[in-house]
Coordinates of C-alpha atoms in Angstrom, one line a residue:
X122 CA 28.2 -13.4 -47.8
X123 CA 27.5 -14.2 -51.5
X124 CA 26.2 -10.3 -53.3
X125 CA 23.3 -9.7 -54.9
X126 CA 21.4 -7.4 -56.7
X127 CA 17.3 -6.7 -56.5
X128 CA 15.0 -3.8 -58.4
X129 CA 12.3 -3.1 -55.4
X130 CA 10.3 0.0 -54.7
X131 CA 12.0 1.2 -57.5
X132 CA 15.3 1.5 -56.5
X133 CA 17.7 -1.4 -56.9
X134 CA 18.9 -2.6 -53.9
X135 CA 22.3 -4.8 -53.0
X136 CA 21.8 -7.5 -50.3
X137 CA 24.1 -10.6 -49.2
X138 CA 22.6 -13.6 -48.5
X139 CA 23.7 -17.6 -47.5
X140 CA 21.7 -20.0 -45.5
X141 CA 19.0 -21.9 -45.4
X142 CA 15.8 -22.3 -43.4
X143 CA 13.8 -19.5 -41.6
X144 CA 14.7 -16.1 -42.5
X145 CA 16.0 -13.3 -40.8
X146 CA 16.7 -9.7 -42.1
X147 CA 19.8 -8.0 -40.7
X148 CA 19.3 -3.9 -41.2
X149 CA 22.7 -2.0 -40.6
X150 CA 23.2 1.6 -39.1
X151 CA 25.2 4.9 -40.0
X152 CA 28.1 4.8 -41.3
X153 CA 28.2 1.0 -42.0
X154 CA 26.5 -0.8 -44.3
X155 CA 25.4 -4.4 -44.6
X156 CA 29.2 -5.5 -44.0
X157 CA 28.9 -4.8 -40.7
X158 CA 27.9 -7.9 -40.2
X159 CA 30.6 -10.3 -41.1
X160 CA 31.6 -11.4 -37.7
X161 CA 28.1 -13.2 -37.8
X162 CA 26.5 -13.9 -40.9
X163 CA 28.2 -17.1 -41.3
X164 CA 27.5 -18.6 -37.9
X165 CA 23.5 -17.5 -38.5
X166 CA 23.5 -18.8 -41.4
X167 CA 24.4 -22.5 -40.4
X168 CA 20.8 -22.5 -39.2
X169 CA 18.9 -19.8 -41.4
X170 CA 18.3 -17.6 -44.3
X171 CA 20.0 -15.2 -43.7
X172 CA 19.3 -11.7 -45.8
X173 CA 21.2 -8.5 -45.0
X174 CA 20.7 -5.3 -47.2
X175 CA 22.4 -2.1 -47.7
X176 CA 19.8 0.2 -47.3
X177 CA 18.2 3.2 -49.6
X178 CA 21.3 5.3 -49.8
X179 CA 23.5 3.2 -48.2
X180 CA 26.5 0.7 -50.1
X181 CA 25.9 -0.6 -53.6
X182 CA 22.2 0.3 -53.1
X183 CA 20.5 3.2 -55.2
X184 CA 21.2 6.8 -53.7
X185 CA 18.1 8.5 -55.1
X186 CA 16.9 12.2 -53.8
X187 CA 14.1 11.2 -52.0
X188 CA 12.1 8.1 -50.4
X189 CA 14.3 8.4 -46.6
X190 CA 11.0 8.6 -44.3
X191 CA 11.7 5.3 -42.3
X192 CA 8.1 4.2 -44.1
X193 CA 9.7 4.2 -47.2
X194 CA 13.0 2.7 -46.0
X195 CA 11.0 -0.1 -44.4
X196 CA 9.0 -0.8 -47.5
X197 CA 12.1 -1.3 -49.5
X198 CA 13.0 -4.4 -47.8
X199 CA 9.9 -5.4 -47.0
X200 CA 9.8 -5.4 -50.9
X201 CA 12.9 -7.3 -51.1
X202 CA 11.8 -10.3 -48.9
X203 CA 9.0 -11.0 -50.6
X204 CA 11.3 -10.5 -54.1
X205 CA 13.1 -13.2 -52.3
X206 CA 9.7 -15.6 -51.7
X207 CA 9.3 -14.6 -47.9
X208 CA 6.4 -13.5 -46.6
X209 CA 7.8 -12.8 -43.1
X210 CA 10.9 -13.1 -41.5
X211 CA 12.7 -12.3 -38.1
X212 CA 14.2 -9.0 -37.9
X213 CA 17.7 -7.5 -36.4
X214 CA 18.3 -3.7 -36.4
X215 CA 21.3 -1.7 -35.4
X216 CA 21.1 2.1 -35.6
X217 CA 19.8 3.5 -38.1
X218 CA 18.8 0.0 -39.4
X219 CA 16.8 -0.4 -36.2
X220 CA 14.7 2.5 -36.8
X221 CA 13.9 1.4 -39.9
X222 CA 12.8 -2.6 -38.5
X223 CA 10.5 -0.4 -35.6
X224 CA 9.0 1.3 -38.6
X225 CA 8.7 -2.0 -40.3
X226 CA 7.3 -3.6 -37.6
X227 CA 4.8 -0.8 -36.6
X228 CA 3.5 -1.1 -40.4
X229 CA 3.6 -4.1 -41.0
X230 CA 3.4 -6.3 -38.1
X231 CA 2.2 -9.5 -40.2
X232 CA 5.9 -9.8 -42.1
X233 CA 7.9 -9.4 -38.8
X234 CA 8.0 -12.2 -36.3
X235 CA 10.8 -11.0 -33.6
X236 CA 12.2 -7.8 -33.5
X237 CA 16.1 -7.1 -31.9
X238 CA 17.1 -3.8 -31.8
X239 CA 20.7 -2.9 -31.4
X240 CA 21.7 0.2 -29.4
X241 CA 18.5 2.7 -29.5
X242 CA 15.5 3.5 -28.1
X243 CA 13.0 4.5 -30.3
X244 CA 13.3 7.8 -32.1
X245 CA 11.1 9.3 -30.9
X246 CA 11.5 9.0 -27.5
X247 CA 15.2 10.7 -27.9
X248 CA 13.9 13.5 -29.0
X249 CA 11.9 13.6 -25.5
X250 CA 14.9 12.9 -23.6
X251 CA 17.2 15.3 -25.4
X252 CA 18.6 17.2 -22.3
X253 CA 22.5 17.9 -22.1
X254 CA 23.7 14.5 -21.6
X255 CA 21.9 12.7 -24.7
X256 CA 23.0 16.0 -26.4
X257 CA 26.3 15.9 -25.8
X258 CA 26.0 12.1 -27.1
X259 CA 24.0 12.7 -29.8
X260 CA 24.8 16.0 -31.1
X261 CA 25.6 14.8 -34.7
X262 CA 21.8 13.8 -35.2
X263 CA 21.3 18.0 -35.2
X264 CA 24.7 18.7 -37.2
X265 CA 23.2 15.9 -39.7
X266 CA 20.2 17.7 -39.9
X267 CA 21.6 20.6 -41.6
X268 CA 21.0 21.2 -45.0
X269 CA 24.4 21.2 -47.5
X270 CA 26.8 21.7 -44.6
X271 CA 28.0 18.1 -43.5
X272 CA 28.5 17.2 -46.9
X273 CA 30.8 20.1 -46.8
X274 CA 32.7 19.6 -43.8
X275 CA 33.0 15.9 -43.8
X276 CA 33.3 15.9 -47.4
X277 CA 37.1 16.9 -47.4
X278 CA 38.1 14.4 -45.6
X279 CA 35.7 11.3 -45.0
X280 CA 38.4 9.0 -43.5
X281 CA 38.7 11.5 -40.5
X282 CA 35.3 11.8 -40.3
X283 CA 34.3 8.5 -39.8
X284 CA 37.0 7.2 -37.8
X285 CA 36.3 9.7 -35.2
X286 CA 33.0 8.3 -34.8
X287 CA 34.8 4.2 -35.5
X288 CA 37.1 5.5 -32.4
X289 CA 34.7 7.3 -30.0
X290 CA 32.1 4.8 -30.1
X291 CA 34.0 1.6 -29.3
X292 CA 34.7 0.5 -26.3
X293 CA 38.6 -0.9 -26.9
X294 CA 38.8 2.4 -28.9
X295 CA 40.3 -0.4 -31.5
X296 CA 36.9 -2.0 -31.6
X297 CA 36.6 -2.4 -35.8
X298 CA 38.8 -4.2 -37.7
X299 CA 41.0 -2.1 -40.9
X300 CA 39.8 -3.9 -43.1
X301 CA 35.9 -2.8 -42.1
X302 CA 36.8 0.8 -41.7
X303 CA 38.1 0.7 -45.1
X304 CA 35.3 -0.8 -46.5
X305 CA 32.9 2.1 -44.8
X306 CA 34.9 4.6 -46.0
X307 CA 34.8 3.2 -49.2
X308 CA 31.7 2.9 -49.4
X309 CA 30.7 6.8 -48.1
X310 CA 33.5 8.3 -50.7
X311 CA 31.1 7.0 -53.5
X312 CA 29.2 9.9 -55.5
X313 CA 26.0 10.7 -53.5
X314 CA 26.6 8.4 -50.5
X315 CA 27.4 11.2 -48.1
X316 CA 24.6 12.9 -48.8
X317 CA 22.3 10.2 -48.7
X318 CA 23.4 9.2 -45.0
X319 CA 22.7 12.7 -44.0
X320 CA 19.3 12.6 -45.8
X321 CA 18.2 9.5 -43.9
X322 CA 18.7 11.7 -40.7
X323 CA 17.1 14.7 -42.4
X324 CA 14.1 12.6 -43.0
X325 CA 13.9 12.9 -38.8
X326 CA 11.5 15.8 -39.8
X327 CA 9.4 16.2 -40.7
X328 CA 8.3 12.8 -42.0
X329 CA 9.8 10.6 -39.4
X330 CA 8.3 12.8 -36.6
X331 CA 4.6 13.0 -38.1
X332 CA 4.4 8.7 -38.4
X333 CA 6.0 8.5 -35.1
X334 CA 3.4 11.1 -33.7
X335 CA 0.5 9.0 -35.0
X336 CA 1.3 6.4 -34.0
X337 CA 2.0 7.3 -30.0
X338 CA 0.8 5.0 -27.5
X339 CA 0.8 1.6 -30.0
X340 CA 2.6 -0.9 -29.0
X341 CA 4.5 -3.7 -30.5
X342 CA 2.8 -7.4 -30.1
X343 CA 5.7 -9.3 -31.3
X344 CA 8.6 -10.3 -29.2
X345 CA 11.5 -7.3 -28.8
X346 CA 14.6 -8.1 -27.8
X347 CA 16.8 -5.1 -26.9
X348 CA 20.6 -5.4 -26.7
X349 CA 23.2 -2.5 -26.3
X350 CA 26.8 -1.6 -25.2
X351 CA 26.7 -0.7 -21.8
X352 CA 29.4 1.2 -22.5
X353 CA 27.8 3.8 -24.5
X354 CA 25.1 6.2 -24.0
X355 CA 22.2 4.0 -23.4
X356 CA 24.4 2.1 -20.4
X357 CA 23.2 5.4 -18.5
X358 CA 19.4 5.2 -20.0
X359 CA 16.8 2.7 -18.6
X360 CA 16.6 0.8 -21.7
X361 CA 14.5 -1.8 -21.3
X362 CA 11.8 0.5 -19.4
X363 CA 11.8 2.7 -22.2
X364 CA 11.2 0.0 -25.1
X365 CA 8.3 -1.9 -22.4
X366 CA 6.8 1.6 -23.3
X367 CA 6.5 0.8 -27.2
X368 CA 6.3 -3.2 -27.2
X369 CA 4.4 -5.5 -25.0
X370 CA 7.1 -8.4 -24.8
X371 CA 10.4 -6.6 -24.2
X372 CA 13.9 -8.5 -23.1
X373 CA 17.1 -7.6 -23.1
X374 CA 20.5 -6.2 -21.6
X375 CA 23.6 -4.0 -21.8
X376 CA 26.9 -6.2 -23.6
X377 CA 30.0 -5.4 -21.0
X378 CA 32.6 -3.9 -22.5
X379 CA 31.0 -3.2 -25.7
X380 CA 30.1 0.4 -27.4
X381 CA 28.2 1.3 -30.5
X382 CA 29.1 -1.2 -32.6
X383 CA 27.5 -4.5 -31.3
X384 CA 28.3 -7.3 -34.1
X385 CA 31.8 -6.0 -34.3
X386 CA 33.0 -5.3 -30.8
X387 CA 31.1 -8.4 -28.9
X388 CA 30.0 -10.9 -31.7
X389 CA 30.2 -14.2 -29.9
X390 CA 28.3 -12.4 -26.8
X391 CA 25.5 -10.7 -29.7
X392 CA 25.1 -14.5 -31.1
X393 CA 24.4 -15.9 -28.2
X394 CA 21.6 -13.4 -27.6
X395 CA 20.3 -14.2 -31.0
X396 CA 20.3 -17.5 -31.6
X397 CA 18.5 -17.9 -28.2
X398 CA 15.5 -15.6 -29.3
X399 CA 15.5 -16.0 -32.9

């Protein structure tokens, strides 16, 4: 997972890369960044190029005030892979990361080939569903919306913070290694990078909502392969009906015993999914 550093959409923008071959873009969630994915970079990148970014606001990457609208996420590293000589690539996004690859793909649907999304349906469709239960899973998407006051609260003491979510969200309940959670909590004690996790859910509205509005009814032509821990929320959502709602060619299935965190709880299980549709 060599580091590297790239100016695009004028922010400069820290990405690990290895591999050779076709490329694929791996977007991380909240509150990882782009080391979320060491349990399979290497193994991908035996056959591929394999990029993975921390996003705007996210890691080593720029933390500016503005420029979270998943349209603006997506055309930062749609930015940085043709920096890198790309002109299209296979996409994996979990969280956060996957709202900005459906964005990506919605937008520009000539520079993504297959698109796996890790443990979400799409935005805005959870707004739609938000009755008690996705509530009571969900309820930090409206606490994250507020202005000034996570910052505050998770401010004094980010370690907590995060692990709560590190410990609720797996399925072992020991589902991350230490040495990740240290790294994510590293990375979120860094000037500006609370609030700029916050911001890319505060972008929800009205930005996010307005592009996801407009673009109601479109679907996606690529392939989608959907993948999440049927031990978390979505276990109890029909998934795969939903996303056959917003792309025409839709796989995909709950990982057993496996929450949240997909490339960290069940990589060899996530790999095999992979390499068979990338």
């Amino acid at each position: 997972m060599d580091s590297h550093m790239a100016t695009v959409n004028g922010i400069r923008m820290h990405y690990r890369r290895a591999g050779e071959g076709p490329p694929v873009v791996l977007l991380h969630g909240w509150p990882q960044t782009s080391y979320c994915w060491h349990r399979i970079f290497d193994a991908l990148a035996r056959e591929r190029t394999v990029i993975a970014p921390d996003l705007r606001g996210y890691g080593l990457t720029d933390k500016p005030r503005t420029g979270f609208d998943k349209r603006t996420m997506a055309a930062d590293v749609s930015a940085l892979l043709h920096e890198l000589g790309f002109a299209s690539a296979s996409v994996v996004g979990h969280d956060r990361g996957g709202r900005v690859a459906h964005r990506w793909a919605l937008d520009r649907p000539d520079e993504v080939e297959r698109l796996a999304v890790l443990d979400i349906i799409p935005t805005r469709e959870m707004w739609r569903r938000l009755d008690a239960g996705v509530g009571r899973g969900y309820w930090h998407w409206l606490f994250h919306l507020q202005p000034d006051l996570p910052e505050l609260l998770a401010g004094k003491d980010i370690a907590a913070y995060l692990g709560y979510f590190f410990e609720r969200w797996t399925y072992q309940r020991q589902g991350l290694d230490p040495e990740a959670i240290a790294e994510y909590v590293r990375a979120f004690s860094a000037p500006g990078a609370l609030r700029a996790g916050f911001d890319d859910y505060r972008a929800s509205f009205p930005d996010d909502a307005e592009h996801d509005d407009a673009d109601a009814g479109r679907k996606l032509t690529m392939p989608v392969l959907a993948l999440w821990g049927q031990a978390g929320l979505l276990g109890s959502l029909p998934t795969l009906d939903i996303w056959r709602e917003y792309a025409e060619d839709v796989t995909g299935e709950g990982l057993p015993e496996c929450g949240h965190f997909l490339a960290e709880e069940q990589p060899e299980a996530l790999l095999a999914h992979l390499k068979r549709f990338l």
